[in-house]
C-alpha cells in the first residue's frame, strides 16, 4: 500500500495543469490557481483520501499522458526482469538491465517512428541508416528537454569515413549526419528543427546552422533546416557514440534520425545533369510548335514566343540554359548558378514562376544551347516562331538607330568656300573648312567704311557701325580715301571658328 501511494504521488508530480484540474474536479476539489497550488492540493488529496477509485483516476491520467508505455506496470516489474534499453532517453546513465526511473517512475520507452519518411536530398546520398526516425519524447513539463540517442560505427563504416576525400579542409565527402523532422506519417517530411535546438556529441557541442538575416522589415529571420554534420566529434571505433539533443517542448512532435551519407557538390550535380538530363533540340522544337499551334476556339492567335537570353538569377547571359519539365514557360535559367545557390541555401524553387524545381525534374534545353552558340553577345532576346524556327530581337535603341539610318535622306554636301549658283556666298566664304584664310581678305579690309562687295558678289555690312560713324565716314557709299584709311584700321575680330565675328551677308 505504501509503495502504491508513493508511486501515485510521483505520477501526480508529472501531471500537466489540465491533468491536475481533471483529477481535482473528479474528486470535488477546486481546480483554480497556479500549477504549484494545484500540485500541492492534489498531493494532499492523495495522502488524505487515498482509495482504489482515486488510484484508478491517477493511473488513467498518467497513461493518457504517456500512451506508449504503462508506467504503472513498469514500476511494478521485478528487478530481475530485463528491460530493453531505449535508444532515445534523457539519462546518460541508463543501462540495459532494470527500469530507468525518474522520481521513482519509469520513463516512457520511445519506439522508432517507422512511418516517418524523410525527403531525399540531392546533395546527400544515403549509404546506411545508423538510427531510424525516432520520436523525441518529453520527460517532464519543462520547456527545454534533453533527449539522447546512441549508436556505434562498424569498422567498415569507420574506414569509409577515414578514407573519404575532402571536399574542403576538414569536410569529408563521407559524413554522419543528424536529421530532424516533424513526426508525421503522411507523405515525406522535410527537415525541420525544433525551437531552441542544441546538439551535443560525446560531450561536445557541434555546429547547428544559424538564422538567415532578413532584409524585409517585420519579417523574422529564417533558419535553414538541413542535416547536421556530426562526423568531427564521433569516435571512429567500436566505442559507443552518444548524441544529446536539447529542444523546446511547445506542443509539436519531432523525430530524429542518423545516417551515413555521401555528400555531393554543385559541380557533381551539374555533371549528373549534363549526363542524364539534356532535352534534344528536336524535342524542344516540338514543344514550341505545340505551344504556338493554332487553336480555332481561341480568339487570340499567338504567332511567336519571346525568350530572354539573360539569366533571371544573376542578370548575365546564360551559360547552360536549364528549366523544369513541369513548368509551362520556355524561359530558362543558368544551371550552374542555380545549383550553386541551392548548395548554399537550398530552396529548389524555379526563379521564373516560383514553382517547385526539384533536381530530378531539371533539364538542359538543347535548342537554346545551340542558339547561344550562334548568336553574338549583344543579342539579349530571341523569338520562337510557329514553325519551330527563331529570330534574334535587338533592343529598342538599336532598332531606333537603324531606323534613323534607313530613313535619313542623303543631302548633297555644300562646300562653303565655293559660291552658290546664284552668285551668293556666306560671310565667311573667305575661310575654308580647315580654318585657313583665303584670298578674299583684301576685299574684307574695306568693310569698316561701309558695305563692301564680297568675292562672290554679296554685300558685306559691318553691323557694329552706327549712324554717327557713317556720317563721319562720308556716307554709306564711301570713297577711295576711306578705303585707304580703312587699311590702317585694326583687323576685324575673329570668332572661335576663325571667321569674322560681326559680319553677315546681305543679299
Short mmCIF file of C-alpha atoms in Angstrom, two decimals:
data_model
loop_
_atom_site.label_atom_id
_atom_site.label_comp_id
_atom_site.label_asym_id
_atom_site.label_seq_id
_atom_site.Cartn_x
_atom_site.Cartn_y
_atom_site.Cartn_z
CA UNK A 1 0.00 0.00 0.00
CA UNK A 2 2.81 2.44 0.91
CA UNK A 3 4.63 1.70 -2.35
CA UNK A 4 1.48 2.33 -4.40
CA UNK A 5 0.92 5.59 -2.52
CA UNK A 6 4.45 6.79 -3.29
CA UNK A 7 4.06 5.83 -6.94
CA UNK A 8 0.72 7.64 -7.17
CA UNK A 9 2.26 10.78 -5.69
CA UNK A 10 5.13 10.63 -8.19
CA UNK A 11 2.63 10.30 -11.02
CA UNK A 12 0.81 13.38 -9.78
CA UNK A 13 4.07 15.33 -9.82
CA UNK A 14 4.43 14.63 -13.55
CA UNK A 15 0.91 15.85 -14.43
CA UNK A 16 0.22 18.90 -16.52
CA UNK A 17 -2.14 21.64 -15.41
CA UNK A 18 -5.03 20.13 -17.36
CA UNK A 19 -4.42 16.72 -15.77
CA UNK A 20 -4.32 18.23 -12.29
CA UNK A 21 -7.54 20.14 -12.90
CA UNK A 22 -9.25 16.99 -14.17
CA UNK A 23 -8.16 14.99 -11.14
CA UNK A 24 -9.24 17.65 -8.64
CA UNK A 25 -12.59 18.19 -10.37
CA UNK A 26 -13.32 14.45 -10.34
CA UNK A 27 -12.80 14.39 -6.59
CA UNK A 28 -14.85 17.55 -5.96
CA UNK A 29 -11.93 19.85 -5.24
CA UNK A 30 -11.28 23.37 -6.54
CA UNK A 31 -9.26 23.48 -9.78
CA UNK A 32 -8.35 27.16 -9.77
CA UNK A 33 -4.91 28.55 -9.01
CA UNK A 34 -1.34 28.26 -10.22
CA UNK A 35 0.28 24.96 -11.06
CA UNK A 36 2.23 24.75 -7.82
CA UNK A 37 -1.02 25.26 -5.88
CA UNK A 38 -2.72 22.53 -7.94
CA UNK A 39 0.18 20.10 -7.37
CA UNK A 40 0.13 20.69 -3.60
CA UNK A 41 -3.66 20.30 -3.48
CA UNK A 42 -3.50 17.04 -5.47
CA UNK A 43 -0.73 15.60 -3.30
CA UNK A 44 -2.68 16.34 -0.14
CA UNK A 45 -5.70 14.72 -1.75
CA UNK A 46 -3.76 11.53 -2.47
CA UNK A 47 -2.30 11.43 1.04
CA UNK A 48 -5.53 12.09 2.91
CA UNK A 49 -8.14 10.37 0.74
CA UNK A 50 -6.26 7.50 -0.82
CA UNK A 51 -8.69 4.97 -2.31
CA UNK A 52 -8.87 2.50 -5.25
CA UNK A 53 -11.09 4.93 -7.15
CA UNK A 54 -8.57 7.76 -6.73
CA UNK A 55 -5.72 5.42 -7.68
CA UNK A 56 -7.62 4.43 -10.83
CA UNK A 57 -8.12 8.06 -11.84
CA UNK A 58 -4.45 8.85 -11.30
CA UNK A 59 -3.38 5.84 -13.35
CA UNK A 60 -5.73 6.70 -16.23
CA UNK A 61 -4.47 10.27 -16.38
CA UNK A 62 -0.87 9.10 -16.31
CA UNK A 63 -1.41 6.56 -19.08
CA UNK A 64 -3.12 9.20 -21.21
CA UNK A 65 -0.07 11.41 -20.66
CA UNK A 66 2.36 8.65 -21.72
CA UNK A 67 0.38 6.33 -24.01
CA UNK A 68 3.35 4.37 -25.35
CA UNK A 69 4.16 2.62 -22.07
CA UNK A 70 2.33 1.71 -18.94
CA UNK A 71 4.25 3.38 -16.15
CA UNK A 72 2.13 1.59 -13.56
CA UNK A 73 3.07 -1.87 -14.79
CA UNK A 74 6.69 -0.91 -15.45
CA UNK A 75 7.05 0.36 -11.89
CA UNK A 76 5.80 -2.97 -10.55
CA UNK A 77 8.14 -5.07 -12.73
CA UNK A 78 10.54 -7.19 -10.62
CA UNK A 79 14.12 -6.01 -10.74
CA UNK A 80 15.35 -9.31 -12.15
CA UNK A 81 13.32 -8.94 -15.36
CA UNK A 82 15.48 -7.26 -18.05
CA UNK A 83 14.10 -4.23 -19.82
CA UNK A 84 15.29 -3.43 -23.36
CA UNK A 85 17.44 -0.31 -23.47
CA UNK A 86 15.83 2.66 -25.10
CA UNK A 87 17.82 4.10 -27.97
CA UNK A 88 16.47 7.53 -27.07
CA UNK A 89 16.39 8.66 -23.44
CA UNK A 90 17.26 11.69 -21.41
CA UNK A 91 19.50 9.91 -18.92
CA UNK A 92 23.04 9.00 -20.00
CA UNK A 93 23.35 6.54 -17.12
CA UNK A 94 20.62 4.22 -18.34
CA UNK A 95 21.53 0.55 -18.59
CA UNK A 96 20.07 -2.41 -20.37
CA UNK A 97 19.10 -4.06 -17.07
CA UNK A 98 16.21 -2.88 -14.93
CA UNK A 99 13.85 0.03 -15.42
CA UNK A 100 15.04 3.59 -15.89
CA UNK A 101 13.38 5.67 -13.17
CA UNK A 102 12.55 9.35 -12.96
CA UNK A 103 11.44 10.27 -9.43
CA UNK A 104 10.57 6.65 -8.83
CA UNK A 105 8.56 6.33 -12.06
CA UNK A 106 9.76 4.51 -15.11
CA UNK A 107 10.35 6.67 -18.16
CA UNK A 108 8.28 6.05 -21.27
CA UNK A 109 10.23 3.97 -23.76
CA UNK A 110 10.06 5.60 -27.21
CA UNK A 111 9.76 3.42 -30.24
CA UNK A 112 11.14 4.19 -33.71
CA UNK A 113 8.70 6.16 -35.81
CA UNK A 114 8.63 3.62 -38.61
CA UNK A 115 6.05 5.51 -40.63
CA UNK A 116 8.07 8.73 -40.80
CA UNK A 117 9.94 9.13 -44.08
CA UNK A 118 12.39 11.93 -44.70
CA UNK A 119 12.55 13.60 -48.10
CA UNK A 120 15.61 12.64 -50.19
CA UNK A 121 18.14 15.45 -50.59
CA UNK A 122 20.02 15.98 -53.88
CA UNK A 123 23.32 16.84 -52.19
CA UNK A 124 23.20 13.79 -49.87
CA UNK A 125 23.19 10.13 -50.88
CA UNK A 126 22.19 7.84 -48.02
CA UNK A 127 24.60 4.92 -47.66
CA UNK A 128 23.39 3.39 -44.38
CA UNK A 129 20.84 4.13 -41.67
CA UNK A 130 22.50 4.28 -38.26
CA UNK A 131 19.34 5.28 -36.37
CA UNK A 132 15.87 5.17 -37.96
CA UNK A 133 13.47 8.08 -37.36
CA UNK A 134 12.71 8.02 -33.63
CA UNK A 135 10.38 10.38 -31.84
CA UNK A 136 11.65 12.88 -29.28
CA UNK A 137 9.54 12.44 -26.16
CA UNK A 138 9.28 14.98 -23.38
CA UNK A 139 10.14 13.54 -19.98
CA UNK A 140 8.53 16.30 -17.88
CA UNK A 141 6.69 19.57 -18.16
CA UNK A 142 9.76 21.70 -18.67
CA UNK A 143 10.00 23.76 -21.83
CA UNK A 144 13.56 22.62 -22.55
CA UNK A 145 14.02 18.88 -22.95
CA UNK A 146 17.17 16.77 -23.28
CA UNK A 147 16.91 13.57 -25.31
CA UNK A 148 19.74 11.19 -26.03
CA UNK A 149 20.42 8.67 -28.78
CA UNK A 150 23.29 6.22 -29.02
CA UNK A 151 24.83 4.27 -31.89
CA UNK A 152 28.08 2.59 -32.85
CA UNK A 153 30.07 2.61 -36.07
CA UNK A 154 31.21 -0.66 -37.60
CA UNK A 155 34.87 -0.99 -38.65
CA UNK A 156 33.80 -0.77 -42.30
CA UNK A 157 31.86 2.46 -41.69
CA UNK A 158 34.76 3.98 -39.78
CA UNK A 159 37.15 3.10 -42.64
CA UNK A 160 34.83 4.73 -45.17
CA UNK A 161 34.91 7.96 -43.20
CA UNK A 162 38.70 7.88 -42.73
CA UNK A 163 39.44 7.16 -46.39
CA UNK A 164 36.92 9.64 -47.84
CA UNK A 165 38.19 12.53 -49.90
CA UNK A 166 37.95 16.08 -48.60
CA UNK A 167 35.50 18.48 -50.19
CA UNK A 168 37.31 21.33 -48.44
CA UNK A 169 39.68 21.41 -45.46
CA UNK A 170 38.09 19.49 -42.59
CA UNK A 171 34.96 18.47 -44.54
CA UNK A 172 34.91 14.92 -45.90
CA UNK A 173 32.71 13.54 -48.64
CA UNK A 174 31.51 10.69 -46.35
CA UNK A 175 29.73 12.01 -43.27
CA UNK A 176 27.46 11.01 -40.42
CA UNK A 177 24.55 13.45 -40.34
CA UNK A 178 21.69 14.07 -37.93
CA UNK A 179 18.28 14.88 -39.40
CA UNK A 180 15.20 16.13 -37.52
CA UNK A 181 11.66 16.46 -38.85
CA UNK A 182 8.05 16.54 -37.73
CA UNK A 183 6.57 13.25 -36.56
CA UNK A 184 4.01 12.73 -39.28
CA UNK A 185 3.30 9.54 -41.19
CA UNK A 186 1.54 11.29 -44.08
CA UNK A 187 3.89 11.78 -47.03
CA UNK A 188 7.60 12.55 -46.83
CA UNK A 189 8.87 15.03 -44.29
CA UNK A 190 11.29 17.86 -44.84
CA UNK A 191 13.97 18.73 -42.30
CA UNK A 192 12.54 20.89 -39.52
CA UNK A 193 14.35 21.96 -36.37
CA UNK A 194 12.50 22.28 -33.06
CA UNK A 195 12.84 25.58 -31.15
CA UNK A 196 15.93 26.16 -29.02
CA UNK A 197 17.80 23.28 -30.59
CA UNK A 198 21.32 22.36 -29.47
CA UNK A 199 23.23 19.19 -30.34
CA UNK A 200 25.96 17.71 -28.14
CA UNK A 201 28.05 14.81 -29.48
CA UNK A 202 30.13 12.93 -26.92
CA UNK A 203 30.03 15.90 -24.51
CA UNK A 204 31.00 18.43 -27.19
CA UNK A 205 28.58 20.85 -28.79
CA UNK A 206 28.53 20.76 -32.57
CA UNK A 207 27.59 23.48 -35.02
CA UNK A 208 23.93 23.89 -35.97
CA UNK A 209 23.09 26.22 -38.91
CA UNK A 210 22.11 29.66 -37.71
CA UNK A 211 19.44 32.08 -38.90
CA UNK A 212 19.47 33.92 -42.21
CA UNK A 213 19.11 37.67 -41.63
CA UNK A 214 16.01 39.22 -43.14
CA UNK A 215 16.23 42.45 -45.14
CA UNK A 216 12.47 43.00 -45.07
CA UNK A 217 11.04 44.97 -42.15
CA UNK A 218 8.78 42.99 -39.88
CA UNK A 219 9.95 39.60 -41.20
CA UNK A 220 11.65 37.31 -38.70
CA UNK A 221 14.97 35.70 -39.65
CA UNK A 222 14.62 32.17 -41.02
CA UNK A 223 16.82 29.23 -40.06
CA UNK A 224 17.83 26.84 -42.84
CA UNK A 225 16.91 23.33 -41.74
CA UNK A 226 19.47 20.96 -43.19
CA UNK A 227 21.31 17.84 -42.00
CA UNK A 228 23.74 18.46 -39.13
CA UNK A 229 27.23 17.09 -39.75
CA UNK A 230 28.36 15.37 -36.52
CA UNK A 231 31.33 13.48 -38.01
CA UNK A 232 34.19 15.51 -36.44
CA UNK A 233 33.00 14.69 -32.90
CA UNK A 234 32.43 10.95 -33.35
CA UNK A 235 34.53 8.02 -32.12
CA UNK A 236 35.71 6.27 -35.29
CA UNK A 237 35.90 2.94 -33.48
CA UNK A 238 33.62 0.48 -31.74
CA UNK A 239 33.12 2.92 -28.85
CA UNK A 240 29.51 3.97 -28.35
CA UNK A 241 28.67 7.47 -29.57
CA UNK A 242 26.16 9.48 -27.56
CA UNK A 243 24.22 12.36 -29.07
CA UNK A 244 22.21 14.63 -26.76
CA UNK A 245 19.59 16.88 -28.33
CA UNK A 246 18.25 19.87 -26.44
CA UNK A 247 14.93 21.03 -27.84
CA UNK A 248 11.97 23.21 -26.96
CA UNK A 249 8.78 21.41 -26.00
CA UNK A 250 5.98 23.63 -27.31
CA UNK A 251 3.39 21.05 -28.31
CA UNK A 252 4.78 19.78 -31.62
CA UNK A 253 6.20 16.32 -32.13
CA UNK A 254 9.62 15.75 -33.68
CA UNK A 255 11.62 12.73 -34.81
CA UNK A 256 15.37 12.33 -35.15
CA UNK A 257 17.41 10.05 -37.40
CA UNK A 258 21.13 9.42 -38.05
CA UNK A 259 22.53 8.42 -41.45
CA UNK A 260 25.84 7.66 -43.10
CA UNK A 261 25.81 9.69 -46.31
CA UNK A 262 27.92 10.71 -49.27
CA UNK A 263 27.95 14.47 -49.85
CA UNK A 264 27.89 15.90 -53.39
CA UNK A 265 28.92 19.35 -54.56
CA UNK A 266 27.24 21.60 -57.11
CA UNK A 267 29.84 20.50 -59.68
CA UNK A 268 28.93 16.85 -59.06
CA UNK A 269 25.23 17.51 -59.61
CA UNK A 270 26.00 19.53 -62.74
CA UNK A 271 27.94 16.57 -64.15
CA UNK A 272 24.95 14.31 -63.44
CA UNK A 273 22.63 16.83 -65.10
CA UNK A 274 24.71 17.00 -68.29
CA UNK A 275 24.97 13.22 -68.41
CA UNK A 276 21.38 12.25 -67.71
CA UNK A 277 19.02 15.16 -68.43
CA UNK A 278 19.51 17.00 -71.72
CA UNK A 279 16.48 17.65 -73.92
CA UNK A 280 17.32 17.42 -77.63
CA UNK A 281 16.84 20.37 -79.98
CA UNK A 282 14.23 18.42 -81.97
CA UNK A 283 12.16 17.76 -78.87
CA UNK A 284 12.41 21.44 -77.91
CA UNK A 285 11.13 22.48 -81.36
CA UNK A 286 8.18 20.13 -80.99
CA UNK A 287 7.39 21.71 -77.63
CA UNK A 288 7.49 25.19 -79.21
CA UNK A 289 5.23 24.13 -82.08
CA UNK A 290 2.75 22.66 -79.63
CA UNK A 291 2.57 25.95 -77.74
CA UNK A 292 2.16 28.00 -80.92
CA UNK A 293 -0.23 25.67 -82.70
CA UNK A 294 -3.37 27.48 -83.91
CA UNK A 295 -6.40 26.90 -81.76
CA UNK A 296 -9.66 27.61 -83.62
CA UNK A 297 -11.55 28.01 -80.34
CA UNK A 298 -9.21 30.72 -79.12
CA UNK A 299 -9.87 34.34 -80.05
CA UNK A 300 -6.19 35.25 -79.79
CA UNK A 301 -3.65 33.69 -82.12
CA UNK A 302 -0.07 33.53 -80.87
CA UNK A 303 2.48 33.91 -83.63
CA UNK A 304 5.64 33.95 -81.55
CA UNK A 305 7.13 33.49 -78.11
CA UNK A 306 9.91 35.69 -76.81
CA UNK A 307 12.64 34.20 -74.66
CA UNK A 308 15.36 36.19 -72.92
CA UNK A 309 18.98 35.08 -73.12
CA UNK A 310 19.67 36.72 -69.74
CA UNK A 311 19.56 34.54 -66.60
CA UNK A 312 16.91 35.81 -64.14
CA UNK A 313 19.13 34.78 -61.21
CA UNK A 314 22.32 36.73 -61.91
CA UNK A 315 21.23 39.06 -64.76
CA UNK A 316 24.00 37.75 -67.00
CA UNK A 317 23.97 35.93 -70.33
CA UNK A 318 23.00 32.28 -70.00
CA UNK A 319 25.81 29.75 -69.97
CA UNK A 320 23.93 26.46 -69.64
CA UNK A 321 20.17 27.03 -70.20
CA UNK A 322 18.10 24.94 -67.82
CA UNK A 323 14.41 24.71 -66.89
CA UNK A 324 11.94 22.46 -65.08
CA UNK A 325 9.99 19.85 -67.03
CA UNK A 326 6.77 20.61 -65.20
CA UNK A 327 6.89 24.38 -65.83
CA UNK A 328 4.73 25.80 -68.64
CA UNK A 329 7.16 28.55 -69.71
CA UNK A 330 10.10 28.26 -72.11
CA UNK A 331 12.27 30.78 -70.28
CA UNK A 332 15.45 29.20 -68.92
CA UNK A 333 17.88 29.97 -66.10
CA UNK A 334 21.55 29.13 -65.75
CA UNK A 335 22.07 25.61 -64.39
CA UNK A 336 25.47 26.28 -62.81
CA UNK A 337 24.33 29.30 -60.80
CA UNK A 338 21.08 27.59 -59.83
CA UNK A 339 22.92 24.58 -58.35
CA UNK A 340 25.47 26.76 -56.58
CA UNK A 341 22.76 28.87 -54.95
CA UNK A 342 20.88 25.79 -53.76
CA UNK A 343 24.07 24.32 -52.37
CA UNK A 344 24.43 27.34 -50.08
CA UNK A 345 20.74 28.00 -49.43
CA UNK A 346 18.51 25.13 -50.57
CA UNK A 347 15.14 26.33 -51.80
CA UNK A 348 14.72 24.38 -55.08
CA UNK A 349 12.29 26.91 -56.50
CA UNK A 350 12.01 27.97 -60.13
CA UNK A 351 13.30 31.57 -60.41
CA UNK A 352 10.87 32.27 -63.27
CA UNK A 353 7.49 31.12 -61.87
CA UNK A 354 8.35 30.32 -58.20
CA UNK A 355 7.05 26.74 -58.50
CA UNK A 356 8.94 23.77 -57.01
CA UNK A 357 12.02 22.86 -59.03
CA UNK A 358 13.44 19.58 -57.66
CA UNK A 359 16.72 18.36 -59.07
CA UNK A 360 15.07 15.28 -60.57
CA UNK A 361 12.93 17.46 -62.87
CA UNK A 362 15.68 19.77 -64.16
CA UNK A 363 16.66 19.51 -67.82
CA UNK A 364 19.08 21.32 -70.13
CA UNK A 365 17.48 22.97 -73.17
CA UNK A 366 19.36 21.66 -76.22
CA UNK A 367 17.83 24.14 -78.69
CA UNK A 368 18.63 27.20 -76.61
CA UNK A 369 22.17 25.89 -76.11
CA UNK A 370 22.64 25.93 -79.89
CA UNK A 371 21.13 29.41 -80.16
CA UNK A 372 23.53 30.76 -77.56
CA UNK A 373 26.47 29.48 -79.60
CA UNK A 374 25.16 31.00 -82.84
CA UNK A 375 24.25 34.47 -81.54
CA UNK A 376 26.60 37.26 -80.57
CA UNK A 377 26.94 38.68 -77.11
CA UNK A 378 24.87 41.78 -77.89
CA UNK A 379 21.74 39.72 -78.63
CA UNK A 380 19.75 39.51 -75.39
CA UNK A 381 16.41 38.20 -76.65
CA UNK A 382 15.04 35.87 -79.33
CA UNK A 383 11.60 34.97 -80.60
CA UNK A 384 10.39 31.45 -81.39
CA UNK A 385 8.14 31.22 -84.44
CA UNK A 386 5.28 28.84 -85.23
CA UNK A 387 7.42 26.53 -87.39
CA UNK A 388 9.95 26.00 -84.62
CA UNK A 389 12.49 28.44 -86.01
CA UNK A 390 13.72 31.55 -84.24
CA UNK A 391 14.92 35.06 -84.94
CA UNK A 392 17.02 37.46 -82.87
CA UNK A 393 15.41 40.56 -81.35
CA UNK A 394 17.51 43.64 -80.93
CA UNK A 395 16.83 46.19 -78.25
CA UNK A 396 14.83 49.37 -78.86
CA UNK A 397 17.87 51.63 -79.02
CA UNK A 398 19.48 49.55 -81.71
CA UNK A 399 16.23 49.47 -83.69
CA UNK A 400 15.89 53.25 -83.40
CA UNK A 401 19.42 53.77 -84.64
CA UNK A 402 18.81 51.50 -87.61
CA UNK A 403 15.50 53.27 -88.37
CA UNK A 404 17.21 56.65 -88.30
CA UNK A 405 19.93 55.44 -90.61
CA UNK A 406 17.43 53.98 -93.05
CA UNK A 407 15.02 56.98 -93.07
CA UNK A 408 17.52 59.85 -93.17
CA UNK A 409 17.66 61.37 -96.72
CA UNK A 410 21.02 61.87 -98.37
CA UNK A 411 21.55 65.63 -98.71
CA UNK A 412 24.33 66.99 -101.01
CA UNK A 413 27.37 68.29 -99.19
CA UNK A 414 27.88 72.02 -99.83
CA UNK A 415 31.37 73.47 -99.76
CA UNK A 416 31.02 76.87 -98.14
CA UNK A 417 34.18 78.06 -99.89
CA UNK A 418 32.54 77.74 -103.33
CA UNK A 419 29.92 80.33 -104.37
CA UNK A 420 26.46 79.01 -104.97
CA UNK A 421 24.71 79.12 -108.34
CA UNK A 422 23.03 82.46 -107.66
CA UNK A 423 26.36 84.15 -107.09
CA UNK A 424 25.91 84.49 -103.32
CA UNK A 425 28.30 83.23 -100.70
CA UNK A 426 28.32 83.00 -96.88
CA UNK A 427 30.01 85.77 -94.92
CA UNK A 428 32.92 83.53 -94.04
CA UNK A 429 33.42 82.33 -97.59
CA UNK A 430 36.95 83.58 -97.40
CA UNK A 431 37.70 80.89 -94.81
CA UNK A 432 37.91 77.27 -95.76
CA UNK A 433 36.69 74.30 -93.72
CA UNK A 434 40.17 73.70 -92.48
CA UNK A 435 40.36 77.17 -90.93
CA UNK A 436 42.83 78.63 -93.45
CA UNK A 437 42.28 82.16 -94.76
CA UNK A 438 41.54 82.60 -98.44
CA UNK A 439 42.44 85.30 -100.92
CA UNK A 440 39.33 87.33 -100.17
CA UNK A 441 40.81 89.02 -97.14
CA UNK A 442 41.70 92.04 -99.21
CA UNK A 443 38.09 92.61 -100.11
CA UNK A 444 37.10 92.42 -96.44
CA UNK A 445 39.60 95.02 -95.39
CA UNK A 446 37.39 97.85 -96.52
CA UNK A 447 34.22 96.95 -94.71
CA UNK A 448 34.87 99.39 -91.89
CA UNK A 449 33.99 102.31 -94.06
CA UNK A 450 30.77 100.88 -95.39
CA UNK A 451 29.39 97.97 -97.31
CA UNK A 452 31.81 96.11 -99.46
CA UNK A 453 31.39 93.58 -102.18
CA UNK A 454 32.41 90.03 -101.25
CA UNK A 455 34.27 87.89 -103.80
CA UNK A 456 31.08 86.05 -104.69
CA UNK A 457 29.12 89.21 -105.36
CA UNK A 458 27.43 89.64 -101.94
CA UNK A 459 27.48 92.87 -99.96
CA UNK A 460 29.26 92.66 -96.59
CA UNK A 461 27.91 95.03 -93.91
CA UNK A 462 29.56 95.77 -90.59
CA UNK A 463 26.71 95.88 -88.06
CA UNK A 464 28.94 97.49 -85.44
CA UNK A 465 28.80 100.85 -87.22
CA UNK A 466 26.24 103.42 -86.13
CA UNK A 467 24.85 106.49 -87.90
CA UNK A 468 27.47 108.84 -86.50
CA UNK A 469 30.29 106.77 -87.83
CA UNK A 470 28.60 106.66 -91.24
CA UNK A 471 28.31 110.48 -91.33
CA UNK A 472 31.92 110.92 -90.31
CA UNK A 473 32.93 108.47 -92.97
CA UNK A 474 31.12 110.41 -95.70
CA UNK A 475 28.01 108.32 -96.16
CA UNK A 476 27.26 104.74 -96.65
CA UNK A 477 28.88 104.56 -100.07
CA UNK A 478 32.40 105.71 -99.06
CA UNK A 479 35.24 106.61 -101.49
CA UNK A 480 38.74 105.58 -102.29
CA UNK A 481 40.20 107.72 -99.49
CA UNK A 482 38.04 105.99 -96.94
CA UNK A 483 39.15 102.70 -98.35
CA UNK A 484 42.78 103.71 -97.99
CA UNK A 485 42.20 104.94 -94.40
CA UNK A 486 40.48 101.72 -93.51
CA UNK A 487 43.59 99.83 -94.45
CA UNK A 488 45.30 101.37 -91.43
CA UNK A 489 42.46 100.38 -89.06
CA UNK A 490 42.85 97.31 -86.86
CA UNK A 491 41.90 93.92 -88.24
CA UNK A 492 38.31 92.77 -87.58
CA UNK A 493 37.66 90.44 -84.66
CA UNK A 494 37.71 86.72 -85.27
CA UNK A 495 35.45 84.20 -83.57
CA UNK A 496 36.42 80.82 -82.19
CA UNK A 497 35.86 79.26 -85.61
CA UNK A 498 38.18 81.75 -87.39
CA UNK A 499 35.55 83.81 -89.22
CA UNK A 500 34.58 87.47 -88.88
CA UNK A 501 32.59 87.74 -85.69
CA UNK A 502 30.26 90.66 -86.56
CA UNK A 503 29.78 90.16 -90.26
CA UNK A 504 26.76 88.84 -92.07
CA UNK A 505 26.00 88.57 -95.76
CA UNK A 506 23.29 90.86 -97.14
CA UNK A 507 21.60 89.69 -100.31
#
